[in-house]
Amino acid sequence: MKTDLKALTNLIRYDILQMTTAAGTGHPTSSLSAVEIMTALWFDGYFHYDSQDPKYIFNDRMIFSKGHAAPLLYALYHAAGWIEYEELLTLRTFTSRLEGHPTTDLPWVDVATGSLGQGLSVGIGMTLGINLQLKKLGGLGSRAGGSPTAPPSNVAGKFDLPRSRASTDGRMKRGQNLTRTPNVYVLMGDSEFSEGQIYEALQVASEYKLSNLIGILDINRLGQRGETMLGWDIETYEDRIESFGWNTIVIDEGNDIDAVQSALTKIDFEGSKPTMIMVKTKKGAGISSVEDKDGWHGKPLPKDMLETALKELGEIDTNIRGIVEKPEKMSNDKSQMTNSYDLGTMKFEIPTGDMATREAYGAALKLIAKDPRVVVLDAETSNSTYAETMKEVAPERFFEMFIAEQNMVSVALGMSKIGLIPFVSSFAAFLSRAYDQIRMCQYSAPNVKIVGSHAGVSIGEDGSSQMALEDLGMMRSLLHAVVLYPSDPVSTIKLVDELRAHHGLSYLRLTRAKSGSLYEINESFPIGGSKVLVSSDKDEAVIIAAGITVHEALKAQKELAQNGTTIAVIDAYSVKPLDTQTIVKYATKTGNVIVVEDHYPDGGLGDSVRQALDGLDVKFFTHLAVGKTPRSGTSADLLNFEKIDAEAIVNTVKEKLSQCQSF
Amino acid sequence: MKTDLKALTNLIRYDILQMTTAAGTGHPTSSLSAVEIMTALWFDGYFHYDSQDPKYIFNDRMIFSKGHAAPLLYALYHAAGWIEYEELLTLRTFTSRLEGHPTTDLPWVDVATGSLGQGLSVGIGMTLGINLQLKKLGGLGSRAGGSPTAPPSNVAGKFDLPRSRASTDGRMKRGQNLTRTPNVYVLMGDSEFSEGQIYEALQVASEYKLSNLIGILDINRLGQRGETMLGWDIETYEDRIESFGWNTIVIDEGNDIDAVQSALTKIDFEGSKPTMIMVKTKKGAGISSVEDKDGWHGKPLPKDMLETALKELGEIDTNIRGIVEKPEKMSNDKSQMTNSYDLGTMKFEIPTGDMATREAYGAALKLIAKDPRVVVLDAETSNSTYAETMKEVAPERFFEMFIAEQNMVSVALGMSKIGLIPFVSSFAAFLSRAYDQIRMCQYSAPNVKIVGSHAGVSIGEDGSSQMALEDLGMMRSLLHAVVLYPSDPVSTIKLVDELRAHHGLSYLRLTRAKSGSLYEINESFPIGGSKVLVSSDKDEAVIIAAGITVHEALKAQKELAQNGTTIAVIDAYSVKPLDTQTIVKYATKTGNVIVVEDHYPDGGLGDSVRQALDGLDVKFFTHLAVGKTPRSGTSADLLNFEKIDAEAIVNTVKEKLSQCQSF
């Protein structure tokens, strides 16, 4: 029996209106415009999903980039029989899974959305992730009895997977037993199409020939405060999207279920381009009191208007349910999505000469590449960040993301939701470009490792624009982020592996300049630890440093020791979480703490150490940081200018000790 | 006598090579590709500029978005006779004005560049700024004796200025006495064209019909680590740029000065579209050892290669100089660019009901709009941020920037360089999207006011994606940024005016929820100040709060007072700079400090207060902040869940005092 899609759209509209009016808050009109396109994709055989097994690799994926259309998503869950009507009525209340914007509290939501313009990039990440995992699964693509055919090998990161041969319109007909590559669908609003990240995503999706990525652009003409730039100028949208190398399908009657059904048959899942379905719709479609009317963004209908609206919908079959097709079950296809991987003993020789921590990062990638889940993304700086070393050992797991940091971070998030472990690198200064994307990672149980090289004034000649001096503050401010800042090759390599094993959002700060080795290869560097590099029972002060200033602190310590002044030096490589216990111990012991860092004064290691000292009586606390606007010059020039070099540390220690004596 | 442009290009190449080899660092090849196009624009009569009067409103502007081509810029200065050859040889040394990327140390550089993809947006800001200022100047456009003609009035923010009638190719012929609208030129690289911000800028420039904005796209095919996505696929570039509503001019022989000269005559300065000059060039053009060769990004020629290269250039006329045309001098056209404006006494009635600080922001804009330099930009949220009130009083100074925060911030920076005072607003959470752009503002002597509404968990139902909980950390981490967080209508309005008068980069944090008035209209709120709301000589603790938590602190104080516990409450509305003196006074007095804020634990008010307490012996320091991932719910639900409400404060005070007594 053919599903009555029209009846389903009525139920979905009914649910959207009921739940938002019950909540007294929410976005019904932005939900209503996309009812037809979503109903057809879900219940006319396109969207394949096993709701009992959301992580299953052969599932299609569905991302609501326009997260404020959450009521539509929840209504689809209800129409699919996944949740009960009663739960809909808990929308936006404190204990409900049905939040104002979709979150990963729901098993079917891969990533939280709500900051617009990010969903397509996440979709790219999931598509690349699925394609990579399927490639690994190799012959598993065909069913028992068939001859396993490995996908053709291809250039690094570019995939050309065998497509479903079940039907030319990409729909899996029940009873057919052929392999089917999952598709990733991303619903977007027209307002968010002004976000630059969208164009970063468009270009990268076509560069990677992601034909199993399907965008849906809901062109309902109205934004939050009025008309969008392009309104219903579908032609211009189409010109733009096609110029980025996408297929386009235009549905002029986007709120006519028959027109939508008929248009969807044109999706080309077999080609080499991603497809954008452009749906001309009306905001508030189907409810004449709000349809295509300004001033109804983010407003539920008041109760009296709801009554009239429901009448307009006519009789609702509240028992009707649509069927979401399930993908075929493969036998052992989950084995590749393991959550742990033992690298065994890492072989690494300590370099005899000096080596920058960014170079050590490159060396580390070569080692951890043995874990097949590790993937590396870089924004056109891989020869500077040394991310390019991944190309030597696992080219299919290196992804050039070009100079487009926002897209890169969201892509990494998407990949992490397919069980991969992405390391994402660029100059640390430019990662600030993706702060909203990094911020949003927090809410999606992420496993994303952000790696910023060229941090601090020590980069020298390139000047202030290239110097990350706020990055520790930016990353510390996130709730659960891990922030690491190694000072030598061994600690860098060990920490990269710690990050590989740690599930979460993390940041690794790397230095451009070369420096000597401080540690032996058998030392360990747990997250949340620190290293006491020098100490004695006569310590008169403790220097707490990280990264490049550890070397300055050691130089200062030697000079002071020659003059009979004994101080301790701590390498606080784990800026967050900080090794509070050790810091407190030495602060208490000496009563004289000097923190030195290559970062602006606020937000970095200094603030982190201060937190550790809450309520302690530390007579002297000095913070040496980058207090003046830096400029071009040599690394030494800059460290000296900012008074964060050995000389400044020596002078500070002397000054504080003389104050201490006169105290 | 016609300037010998070919000889000038030789001199410029010579300078680029000499200065970078002397520096031993820098980007000669990225400079060489754009030599012909820049030489023609500068010295063939297009670029009009008075180097003695860089702020002159009738100057054209020139932005090097590809800031790493700084050697080319400096070579142009030398070819124009603005700087000496000897200075070129100081490139990238510590005391030189000639930094690795252009900075505002040079009088002719309006904004520092070096973080790619931002220049076009800055150019939009400068163009909008120039056009607005010229509109204000009105009849000044025509010379004495002519009849002043005011530009036609137009829709808010959209300009249709009278164009030069001197010649159809836009060039001002010497001796002609007609008005000329300045043009803004932006040089971009092809690698940076993958930044999403570029597309945000393209769409907004055409939306505002900025025909006096001229982009130059140097398509030299090679990025830092290899070929760009599009290589020399000029047609695709053209399709994309045209689809965004721009004129395009393609120069296939971009390193042939005759071809370039001839193509430039096609610029349409008269129409209603911005123009992109697309120049197909070779990286390292003119020097065969590096021309169109990979692996030469950011590398100067070693001395031996330099010798050969210089020979290849042939004889150099080191005395030749080009002429940059100067704009006509108007009589009193600088009067509108005043640096101060006295608003007189502001009339404002304290609302009798509750009012959110975002609403007060709207009220403030109406008042400060009397200062003609104030402009307001918003990213499609003006009905939520209340920025829309500006439309009521000065529609021509309200700029809808749509959902594209990166472009918005850079546009504001550009406007500020034309003497305007931009207030830039969106939801605080989404301003994190523009962190790199905000970061870059620091290096351009900016006057930009960032305004973030809907901060904190107190926004309630919309959920975590919409809650700014890292924004104080993000903004505090910048070196000289002012960070303000008012708690009531009066303080908001006063602080908005403080920001208007303060020249610099600043952030104002606003709350969604309504709250009561705390202050009288005659109170003042200096930047760096605070308000002691409650205190007595018996204070047993001090609560330091800001924004919404001030109200919770006051509730807690009342409840505690009823039970005989006396505490002080401080409104630390100036998070940075903090009122250290007052904080220290109360911390010393009570020895019991409780900071409470609607922000994640790191980077915000807590860290700011800790800095003030460096070296002080404060027995009890407690920090109440958002320590759990928030979710949808009512404002009260969330404040309670995160333990930052009155109840949590009361409990903390009681607990600390009991510890204190047992101490």
JSON list of C-alpha atoms in Angstrom, two decimals, chain A residues 188-195 198-199 202 216-223 225-252 276-281, chain B residues 203 207 239-240 242-245 380 402-403:
[
{"chain": "A", "resi": 188, "resn": "MET", "atom": "CA", "xyz": [19.33, 24.49, 5.14]},
{"chain": "A", "resi": 189, "resn": "GLY", "atom": "CA", "xyz": [17.43, 27.73, 5.35]},
{"chain": "A", "resi": 190, "resn": "ASP", "atom": "CA", "xyz": [17.79, 30.55, 2.86]},
{"chain": "A", "resi": 191, "resn": "SER", "atom": "CA", "xyz": [18.81, 33.06, 5.53]},
{"chain": "A", "resi": 192, "resn": "GLU", "atom": "CA", "xyz": [21.81, 31.00, 6.51]},
{"chain": "A", "resi": 193, "resn": "PHE", "atom": "CA", "xyz": [22.90, 30.92, 2.89]},
{"chain": "A", "resi": 194, "resn": "SER", "atom": "CA", "xyz": [24.52, 34.29, 3.49]},
{"chain": "A", "resi": 195, "resn": "GLU", "atom": "CA", "xyz": [27.05, 32.70, 5.85]},
{"chain": "A", "resi": 198, "resn": "ILE", "atom": "CA", "xyz": [28.25, 27.75, 3.11]},
{"chain": "A", "resi": 199, "resn": "TYR", "atom": "CA", "xyz": [30.47, 28.68, 0.18]},
{"chain": "A", "resi": 202, "resn": "LEU", "atom": "CA", "xyz": [30.07, 24.18, -1.52]},
{"chain": "A", "resi": 216, "resn": "ILE", "atom": "CA", "xyz": [18.13, 20.85, 0.65]},
{"chain": "A", "resi": 217, "resn": "LEU", "atom": "CA", "xyz": [17.70, 24.61, 0.49]},
{"chain": "A", "resi": 218, "resn": "ASP", "atom": "CA", "xyz": [14.37, 25.76, 1.91]},
{"chain": "A", "resi": 219, "resn": "ILE", "atom": "CA", "xyz": [13.81, 29.09, 0.17]},
{"chain": "A", "resi": 220, "resn": "ASN", "atom": "CA", "xyz": [10.95, 30.53, 2.15]},
{"chain": "A", "resi": 221, "resn": "ARG", "atom": "CA", "xyz": [11.98, 34.13, 1.43]},
{"chain": "A", "resi": 222, "resn": "LEU", "atom": "CA", "xyz": [11.70, 35.46, 4.98]},
{"chain": "A", "resi": 223, "resn": "GLY", "atom": "CA", "xyz": [14.42, 35.78, 7.57]},
{"chain": "A", "resi": 225, "resn": "ARG", "atom": "CA", "xyz": [13.59, 40.43, 10.59]},
{"chain": "A", "resi": 226, "resn": "GLY", "atom": "CA", "xyz": [12.34, 40.61, 7.03]},
{"chain": "A", "resi": 227, "resn": "GLU", "atom": "CA", "xyz": [13.14, 39.45, 3.53]},
{"chain": "A", "resi": 228, "resn": "THR", "atom": "CA", "xyz": [16.43, 37.77, 2.68]},
{"chain": "A", "resi": 229, "resn": "MET", "atom": "CA", "xyz": [18.81, 39.38, 0.21]},
{"chain": "A", "resi": 230, "resn": "LEU", "atom": "CA", "xyz": [17.62, 37.24, -2.67]},
{"chain": "A", "resi": 231, "resn": "GLY", "atom": "CA", "xyz": [14.01, 36.63, -1.65]},
{"chain": "A", "resi": 232, "resn": "TRP", "atom": "CA", "xyz": [12.56, 34.14, -4.14]},
{"chain": "A", "resi": 233, "resn": "ASP", "atom": "CA", "xyz": [15.18, 34.87, -6.79]},
{"chain": "A", "resi": 234, "resn": "ILE", "atom": "CA", "xyz": [15.71, 31.16, -7.38]},
{"chain": "A", "resi": 235, "resn": "GLU", "atom": "CA", "xyz": [17.67, 31.74, -10.56]},
{"chain": "A", "resi": 236, "resn": "THR", "atom": "CA", "xyz": [20.44, 33.61, -8.78]},
{"chain": "A", "resi": 237, "resn": "TYR", "atom": "CA", "xyz": [20.64, 30.93, -6.11]},
{"chain": "A", "resi": 238, "resn": "GLU", "atom": "CA", "xyz": [20.91, 28.36, -8.87]},
{"chain": "A", "resi": 239, "resn": "ASP", "atom": "CA", "xyz": [23.63, 30.31, -10.72]},
{"chain": "A", "resi": 240, "resn": "ARG", "atom": "CA", "xyz": [25.67, 30.57, -7.57]},
{"chain": "A", "resi": 241, "resn": "ILE", "atom": "CA", "xyz": [25.31, 26.95, -6.53]},
{"chain": "A", "resi": 242, "resn": "GLU", "atom": "CA", "xyz": [26.03, 25.63, -10.03]},
{"chain": "A", "resi": 243, "resn": "SER", "atom": "CA", "xyz": [29.10, 27.85, -10.29]},
{"chain": "A", "resi": 244, "resn": "PHE", "atom": "CA", "xyz": [30.44, 25.91, -7.32]},
{"chain": "A", "resi": 245, "resn": "GLY", "atom": "CA", "xyz": [30.15, 22.65, -9.21]},
{"chain": "A", "resi": 246, "resn": "TRP", "atom": "CA", "xyz": [26.90, 21.26, -7.85]},
{"chain": "A", "resi": 247, "resn": "ASN", "atom": "CA", "xyz": [23.91, 19.68, -9.52]},
{"chain": "A", "resi": 248, "resn": "THR", "atom": "CA", "xyz": [20.76, 21.63, -8.82]},
{"chain": "A", "resi": 249, "resn": "ILE", "atom": "CA", "xyz": [17.13, 20.57, -8.73]},
{"chain": "A", "resi": 250, "resn": "VAL", "atom": "CA", "xyz": [14.59, 23.36, -8.52]},
{"chain": "A", "resi": 251, "resn": "ILE", "atom": "CA", "xyz": [11.17, 22.71, -7.03]},
{"chain": "A", "resi": 252, "resn": "ASP", "atom": "CA", "xyz": [9.01, 25.73, -7.71]},
{"chain": "A", "resi": 276, "resn": "MET", "atom": "CA", "xyz": [21.35, 20.80, -4.08]},
{"chain": "A", "resi": 277, "resn": "ILE", "atom": "CA", "xyz": [17.58, 20.54, -4.01]},
{"chain": "A", "resi": 278, "resn": "MET", "atom": "CA", "xyz": [16.28, 24.08, -4.11]},
{"chain": "A", "resi": 279, "resn": "VAL", "atom": "CA", "xyz": [12.75, 24.26, -2.80]},
{"chain": "A", "resi": 280, "resn": "LYS", "atom": "CA", "xyz": [10.70, 27.41, -3.23]},
{"chain": "A", "resi": 281, "resn": "THR", "atom": "CA", "xyz": [8.41, 27.44, -0.22]},
{"chain": "B", "resi": 203, "resn": "GLN", "atom": "CA", "xyz": [27.00, 39.50, -1.81]},
{"chain": "B", "resi": 207, "resn": "GLU", "atom": "CA", "xyz": [23.43, 44.37, -2.43]},
{"chain": "B", "resi": 239, "resn": "ASP", "atom": "CA", "xyz": [30.95, 32.50, -13.15]},
{"chain": "B", "resi": 240, "resn": "ARG", "atom": "CA", "xyz": [31.09, 32.64, -9.38]},
{"chain": "B", "resi": 242, "resn": "GLU", "atom": "CA", "xyz": [29.22, 37.29, -11.68]},
{"chain": "B", "resi": 243, "resn": "SER", "atom": "CA", "xyz": [26.63, 35.17, -9.92]},
{"chain": "B", "resi": 244, "resn": "PHE", "atom": "CA", "xyz": [27.16, 37.43, -6.93]},
{"chain": "B", "resi": 245, "resn": "GLY", "atom": "CA", "xyz": [26.21, 40.48, -8.98]},
{"chain": "B", "resi": 380, "resn": "GLU", "atom": "CA", "xyz": [19.77, 39.93, 10.63]},
{"chain": "B", "resi": 402, "resn": "PHE", "atom": "CA", "xyz": [22.52, 39.82, 6.96]},
{"chain": "B", "resi": 403, "resn": "ILE", "atom": "CA", "xyz": [23.69, 36.57, 8.57]}
]
